[in-house]
Coordinates of C-alpha atoms in Angstrom, one line a residue:
M278 CA 15.7 31.5 -31.1
E279 CA 15.6 31.9 -27.3
T280 CA 12.4 31.9 -25.3
G281 CA 12.4 34.8 -22.9
G282 CA 11.1 35.7 -19.5
H283 CA 9.9 33.4 -16.7
N284 CA 7.1 31.9 -18.7
Q285 CA 6.4 28.2 -18.3
L286 CA 7.9 26.5 -21.3
A287 CA 6.8 22.9 -21.0
M288 CA 5.6 19.9 -19.0
S289 CA 2.8 19.4 -16.5
N290 CA 1.2 21.6 -13.9
S291 CA 3.5 20.2 -11.3
F292 CA 6.8 20.2 -13.2
Q293 CA 7.7 23.4 -15.1
I294 CA 10.7 24.5 -17.1
Q295 CA 11.5 28.2 -16.8
R296 CA 14.2 30.6 -18.0
Y297 CA 16.8 31.6 -15.4
R298 CA 17.1 35.2 -14.4
K299 CA 20.0 36.7 -12.4
S300 CA 17.6 37.2 -9.5
D301 CA 17.3 33.4 -9.2
K302 CA 21.0 33.1 -8.3
D303 CA 20.7 32.5 -4.6
E304 CA 18.0 29.9 -5.1
V305 CA 20.2 28.2 -7.8
F306 CA 23.2 28.2 -5.5
A307 CA 21.2 26.5 -2.7
F308 CA 20.1 23.9 -5.2
L309 CA 23.7 23.3 -6.3
K310 CA 24.8 22.7 -2.7
K311 CA 22.1 20.0 -2.4
V312 CA 23.0 18.0 -5.5
Y313 CA 26.7 18.3 -5.8
S314 CA 29.5 17.5 -3.4
P315 CA 30.9 20.4 -1.4
L316 CA 33.9 20.6 -3.7
D317 CA 31.9 20.5 -6.9
S318 CA 29.3 23.0 -5.8
K319 CA 32.0 25.4 -4.6
R320 CA 33.7 25.2 -7.9
L321 CA 30.6 25.9 -10.0
I322 CA 29.4 28.7 -7.7
S323 CA 32.9 30.3 -7.9
Q324 CA 32.7 30.1 -11.7
W325 CA 29.1 31.3 -12.1
D326 CA 29.5 35.0 -12.9
W327 CA 32.4 34.3 -15.2
K328 CA 30.8 31.4 -16.9
Y329 CA 27.2 32.6 -17.0
D330 CA 26.0 35.9 -15.6
A331 CA 28.9 38.1 -16.8
N332 CA 30.0 36.0 -19.8
P333 CA 31.0 38.5 -22.5
S334 CA 29.6 36.2 -25.2
N335 CA 26.0 36.2 -23.8
A336 CA 23.5 37.0 -26.6
S337 CA 21.4 39.0 -24.1
A338 CA 21.5 40.5 -20.6
E339 CA 20.5 37.1 -19.1
P340 CA 22.4 33.9 -19.9
Y341 CA 20.4 31.1 -21.3
I342 CA 19.9 28.6 -18.5
L343 CA 16.8 26.4 -18.0
L344 CA 15.5 25.7 -14.5
L345 CA 13.3 22.6 -13.8
K346 CA 10.9 23.2 -11.0
N347 CA 8.4 21.2 -9.0
G348 CA 6.0 23.9 -7.9
T349 CA 8.3 26.7 -6.6
N350 CA 11.3 24.4 -5.9
I351 CA 14.3 24.0 -8.3
I352 CA 14.9 20.3 -8.9
G353 CA 17.0 20.5 -12.0
M354 CA 18.8 22.7 -14.5
E355 CA 20.9 22.9 -17.7
G356 CA 23.1 25.8 -18.8
T357 CA 24.6 27.0 -22.0
M358 CA 27.6 29.0 -23.0
S359 CA 27.7 31.0 -26.2
L360 CA 30.7 30.3 -28.5
R361 CA 31.8 31.2 -32.0
V362 CA 32.8 28.3 -34.2
S363 CA 34.4 28.4 -37.6
I364 CA 32.7 25.9 -40.0
L365 CA 34.6 25.6 -43.3
G366 CA 36.0 29.1 -42.7
K367 CA 32.7 30.8 -41.8
E368 CA 31.9 31.9 -38.2
Y369 CA 28.7 30.9 -36.5
W370 CA 27.3 31.4 -33.0
I371 CA 26.6 28.1 -31.3
K372 CA 25.9 26.9 -27.7
N373 CA 27.9 24.6 -25.5
F374 CA 25.3 22.7 -23.5
C375 CA 26.5 22.1 -19.9
D376 CA 25.8 21.5 -16.2
L377 CA 22.8 19.2 -16.8
I378 CA 21.7 18.0 -13.3
V379 CA 18.5 16.7 -11.7
H380 CA 17.9 16.2 -8.0
P381 CA 18.4 12.5 -7.1
D382 CA 14.8 12.3 -5.7
Y383 CA 13.4 13.1 -9.1
R384 CA 15.6 11.0 -11.4
G385 CA 14.3 8.1 -13.5
Q386 CA 11.2 10.0 -14.7
G387 CA 12.6 11.4 -17.9
L388 CA 12.7 14.9 -16.6
S389 CA 16.2 15.7 -17.8
R390 CA 15.2 14.6 -21.3
Q391 CA 12.4 17.2 -21.3
V392 CA 15.0 19.9 -20.4
V393 CA 17.3 18.8 -23.2
R394 CA 14.4 18.7 -25.7
Q395 CA 13.6 22.3 -24.9
I396 CA 17.2 23.5 -25.3
I397 CA 17.5 21.7 -28.6
A398 CA 14.3 23.3 -29.8
D399 CA 15.7 26.8 -28.9
H400 CA 19.2 26.2 -30.1
P401 CA 19.5 24.1 -33.3
I402 CA 23.3 24.0 -33.3
G403 CA 25.6 23.3 -30.4
F404 CA 27.7 20.6 -28.6
S405 CA 28.1 19.0 -25.2
W406 CA 30.5 16.8 -23.3
L407 CA 28.6 13.9 -21.8
N408 CA 29.2 11.3 -19.1
E409 CA 27.3 8.0 -19.1
I410 CA 24.3 9.5 -17.2
S411 CA 23.8 12.6 -19.4
K412 CA 24.4 10.4 -22.5
K413 CA 21.3 8.4 -21.6
A414 CA 19.2 11.6 -21.4
V415 CA 20.4 13.0 -24.7
A416 CA 20.8 9.8 -26.8
P417 CA 17.1 9.5 -27.8
L418 CA 17.0 13.1 -28.9
S419 CA 20.1 13.4 -31.1
T420 CA 20.9 11.9 -34.5
S421 CA 24.6 13.1 -34.3
Q422 CA 27.6 11.0 -33.4
Y423 CA 28.8 10.3 -29.9
T424 CA 32.5 10.0 -29.8
R425 CA 34.2 8.6 -26.8
L426 CA 37.3 10.7 -25.9
L427 CA 40.7 9.1 -25.9
F428 CA 43.0 11.1 -23.7
L429 CA 46.8 10.8 -24.0
F430 CA 49.1 10.3 -20.9
R431 CA 52.8 10.7 -20.3
L432 CA 54.2 9.4 -17.0
M433 CA 56.8 11.8 -15.6
D434 CA 57.4 10.6 -12.0
S435 CA 56.4 7.0 -11.3
S436 CA 57.7 7.4 -7.7
Q437 CA 54.8 9.7 -6.8
V438 CA 52.3 7.3 -8.3
I439 CA 53.8 4.2 -6.6
Y440 CA 54.0 5.9 -3.2
K441 CA 50.4 7.1 -3.3
T442 CA 49.0 3.8 -4.6
I443 CA 50.9 1.2 -2.6
G444 CA 52.6 3.4 0.0
S445 CA 56.2 2.0 -0.4
R446 CA 58.9 4.6 0.3
L447 CA 61.6 2.1 -0.8
L448 CA 60.0 1.5 -4.2
R449 CA 59.3 5.2 -4.6
R450 CA 63.0 5.9 -4.1
W451 CA 64.3 3.2 -6.5
S452 CA 61.7 4.2 -9.1
S453 CA 62.7 7.8 -8.9
L454 CA 66.4 6.9 -9.2
L455 CA 65.8 4.7 -12.2
T456 CA 63.1 6.4 -14.3
S457 CA 63.8 10.1 -14.0
P458 CA 67.3 10.1 -15.5
A459 CA 66.3 7.7 -18.2
Q460 CA 63.3 9.8 -19.2
R461 CA 65.4 12.9 -19.3
L462 CA 68.0 11.2 -21.5
T463 CA 65.3 9.9 -23.8
D464 CA 63.9 13.5 -24.2
V465 CA 67.4 14.8 -25.0
L466 CA 68.1 12.1 -27.6
H467 CA 64.8 12.6 -29.3
R468 CA 65.0 16.4 -29.5
R469 CA 65.8 17.4 -33.1
P470 CA 66.8 20.9 -34.3
F471 CA 63.8 23.1 -33.8
P472 CA 62.4 25.7 -36.2
A473 CA 65.0 28.3 -37.0
G474 CA 64.3 31.8 -35.5
V475 CA 61.5 30.5 -33.2
T476 CA 61.7 31.5 -29.5
I477 CA 59.3 30.4 -26.7
T478 CA 58.5 32.7 -23.8
Q479 CA 56.0 32.7 -21.0
V480 CA 53.4 35.4 -21.3
A481 CA 50.7 36.8 -19.0
N482 CA 47.9 37.1 -21.6
F483 CA 47.2 36.9 -25.3
D484 CA 47.6 40.1 -27.4
Q485 CA 46.5 41.1 -30.9
R486 CA 49.1 38.8 -32.4
V487 CA 46.9 35.8 -31.6
D488 CA 44.2 37.4 -33.8
S489 CA 46.6 37.4 -36.7
L490 CA 47.5 33.7 -36.0
W491 CA 43.8 32.8 -35.9
E492 CA 43.1 34.4 -39.2
R493 CA 46.0 32.5 -40.8
I494 CA 45.0 29.1 -39.5
R495 CA 41.2 29.2 -39.3
R496 CA 40.6 27.5 -42.7
N497 CA 43.1 24.6 -41.8
Y498 CA 40.4 22.8 -39.9
P499 CA 36.8 22.0 -41.0
V500 CA 35.3 22.8 -37.6
I501 CA 37.1 24.7 -34.8
V502 CA 36.1 27.0 -31.9
V503 CA 37.2 30.5 -32.6
R504 CA 40.6 31.1 -30.9
D505 CA 41.0 34.9 -30.9
Q506 CA 42.3 37.3 -28.2
S507 CA 38.9 37.9 -26.7
Y508 CA 38.0 34.3 -26.2
L509 CA 41.4 33.0 -25.1
N510 CA 41.8 35.7 -22.5
W511 CA 38.3 35.0 -21.1
R512 CA 38.9 31.3 -21.1
F513 CA 42.5 31.1 -19.7
V514 CA 43.3 34.4 -18.1
R515 CA 40.1 35.4 -16.4
R516 CA 38.9 32.1 -15.1
P517 CA 38.5 32.7 -11.3
D518 CA 39.1 29.2 -9.9
A519 CA 42.1 28.0 -12.0
K520 CA 45.6 29.2 -12.9
Y521 CA 47.1 28.6 -16.3
T522 CA 50.6 29.1 -17.7
L523 CA 50.8 30.4 -21.2
L524 CA 53.8 29.7 -23.5
A525 CA 54.0 31.7 -26.8
A526 CA 56.1 30.7 -29.8
T527 CA 57.2 33.7 -31.8
K528 CA 59.2 34.2 -35.0
G529 CA 60.2 37.8 -35.4
D530 CA 57.1 39.9 -34.6
D531 CA 54.7 37.1 -35.4
L532 CA 53.0 34.6 -33.0
V533 CA 53.3 31.2 -34.7
G534 CA 52.0 29.0 -31.9
Y535 CA 51.1 28.7 -28.2
I536 CA 50.4 26.2 -25.5
V537 CA 48.4 26.5 -22.3
L538 CA 49.4 24.5 -19.2
R539 CA 47.8 23.7 -15.9
V540 CA 48.9 21.8 -12.7
T541 CA 46.5 20.3 -10.2
E542 CA 46.9 17.9 -7.3
K543 CA 44.7 14.9 -6.8
S544 CA 45.2 12.5 -3.9
G545 CA 48.6 13.9 -3.3
V546 CA 49.8 13.4 -6.9
K547 CA 50.5 16.3 -9.2
W548 CA 48.9 16.2 -12.6
G549 CA 50.0 18.4 -15.5
Y550 CA 47.7 19.3 -18.4
L551 CA 48.4 20.4 -21.9
T552 CA 45.0 22.2 -21.8
E553 CA 45.2 24.0 -25.2
F554 CA 47.6 24.4 -28.1
L555 CA 47.7 25.8 -31.6
V556 CA 50.4 26.1 -34.2
E557 CA 50.8 27.6 -37.6
D558 CA 50.6 25.5 -40.7
R559 CA 49.8 22.4 -38.6
S560 CA 53.5 22.1 -38.0
S561 CA 54.3 18.9 -36.0
L562 CA 57.9 20.2 -35.6
L563 CA 56.7 23.5 -34.0
L564 CA 54.2 21.6 -31.8
K565 CA 57.0 19.3 -30.7
Y566 CA 59.1 22.3 -29.7
L567 CA 56.2 23.7 -27.7
I568 CA 55.5 20.4 -26.0
Y569 CA 59.1 19.8 -25.0
Q570 CA 59.1 23.3 -23.4
A571 CA 55.9 22.4 -21.6
I572 CA 57.4 19.1 -20.4
D573 CA 60.4 21.0 -19.0
Y574 CA 58.1 23.4 -17.2
L575 CA 55.8 20.6 -15.8
R576 CA 58.8 18.6 -14.7
H577 CA 60.0 21.7 -12.7
E578 CA 56.6 21.8 -11.2
R579 CA 57.0 18.2 -10.2
A580 CA 54.0 16.9 -12.2
A581 CA 53.9 13.1 -12.0
I582 CA 51.6 12.6 -15.0
I583 CA 50.8 14.8 -18.1
I584 CA 47.5 14.5 -19.8
C585 CA 46.1 16.0 -23.0
L586 CA 43.5 15.7 -25.7
A587 CA 44.3 15.9 -29.4
T588 CA 41.6 14.8 -31.9
M589 CA 43.6 15.5 -35.1
Q590 CA 45.5 12.4 -36.1
F591 CA 48.7 14.1 -37.2
F592 CA 49.0 15.8 -33.8
R593 CA 48.3 12.5 -32.0
H594 CA 51.1 10.9 -33.9
T595 CA 53.5 13.6 -32.8
L596 CA 52.5 13.0 -29.1
Y597 CA 52.9 9.3 -29.5
R598 CA 56.5 9.8 -30.6
M599 CA 57.1 11.9 -27.6
G600 CA 56.1 9.2 -25.1
F601 CA 52.4 9.9 -24.8
I602 CA 50.1 6.8 -24.7
P603 CA 46.3 6.5 -25.1
R604 CA 44.2 5.6 -22.1
L605 CA 40.5 5.6 -21.5
L606 CA 39.4 7.4 -18.3
K607 CA 35.8 7.4 -17.0
P608 CA 33.7 7.5 -20.2
K609 CA 33.4 11.0 -21.6
Y610 CA 31.7 11.7 -24.9
F611 CA 31.7 14.5 -27.4
N612 CA 28.3 15.2 -28.9
P613 CA 27.8 17.8 -31.6
R614 CA 24.1 18.5 -32.3
I615 CA 22.6 20.2 -35.3
T616 CA 19.0 20.2 -36.5
L617 CA 19.6 22.7 -39.4
S618 CA 19.4 21.3 -43.0
D619 CA 22.0 23.6 -44.6
P620 CA 24.3 21.2 -46.5
E621 CA 27.4 23.3 -45.7
L622 CA 26.8 22.9 -42.0
Q623 CA 26.5 19.1 -41.9
V624 CA 30.3 18.7 -41.4
F625 CA 29.5 20.1 -37.9
R626 CA 27.9 16.8 -36.8
N627 CA 31.0 14.8 -37.7
S628 CA 33.3 14.8 -34.7
R629 CA 36.3 13.6 -36.8
Q630 CA 36.2 16.9 -38.5
W631 CA 36.7 18.9 -35.3
Y632 CA 39.9 20.4 -33.9
L633 CA 39.5 19.8 -30.2
T634 CA 41.6 20.2 -27.1
M635 CA 40.8 20.0 -23.4
G636 CA 40.3 23.7 -23.3
D637 CA 37.3 23.7 -25.6
G638 CA 34.0 24.6 -24.0
D639 CA 33.5 23.4 -20.4
L640 CA 35.3 20.0 -20.7
E641 CA 38.2 21.1 -18.4
M642 CA 36.1 23.4 -16.2
S643 CA 34.9 20.5 -14.0
F644 CA 38.0 20.4 -11.9

């Protein structure tokens, strides 16, 4: 159920929670510029139409976003994105709760918790990615698990990292001379014969073959975001502020797997991301084939570090064997929430039953 219009939904005469309308956009953008850094506000504003106002998955003409107001002034907000999720093979519409923010002058009063409470009341099933601040707001209102994310890293070029952290050109040169050839040799020695008849090519978008792949694998995982042509093209082809590289694994006329890559630069160091991947039959051999092709591409792009997220244990073991190691970043949590009593849906609240990558929901939209 969604509460419509601009009616006051909760709270006192001074503080009000109202539904966003597209006519509020300019006022919301002004608020975002006040509460975020210039870089972060620019990013979210550039994403706004794609993520919210013109999102093809919206259930109605207006996206579901709540605005927290003090009188006529916006002092906080939380948004949602509609997603389809397969739970034990059946599809359900859920919400990805995102972009929870309260103006610094009004924090410490429990206001964000009131916004979260209203969203949970309107949407009984959904999930969010939380940092330490948003976790404090949500924790008292949720009985579901909070799982801290464990990202996997692979160092590609230690010379970039050394130079940017300690500024030594000599150490950078020696590190490059010693580690790069050794790493390439290790990759060659560990590459086994790959699946017969499988070829990997770079593609511009996802076609109808990914729908067939999705239908073949959807029951392999208890809970997984629907990965069909419509969703994947919206998420990775049409995002306005990021560029992705798509590698497709085919066997004959069939798509049997894919991987989505991205390269960014932070403080002069290039980071590579295995943002999203999926393979038929949970094949670790096919995943390994795709990842080695991704590593070759990212090495050519001079990525110093590769990072990814894999929640399924058998895929993590494949990544470990390929030189990826676990490392905790700034705390980030996955929080599935459900208030429905249907026994078949209770698996949704167990994060260990989810197939997750960095491309799910808005986790990787924050940079």
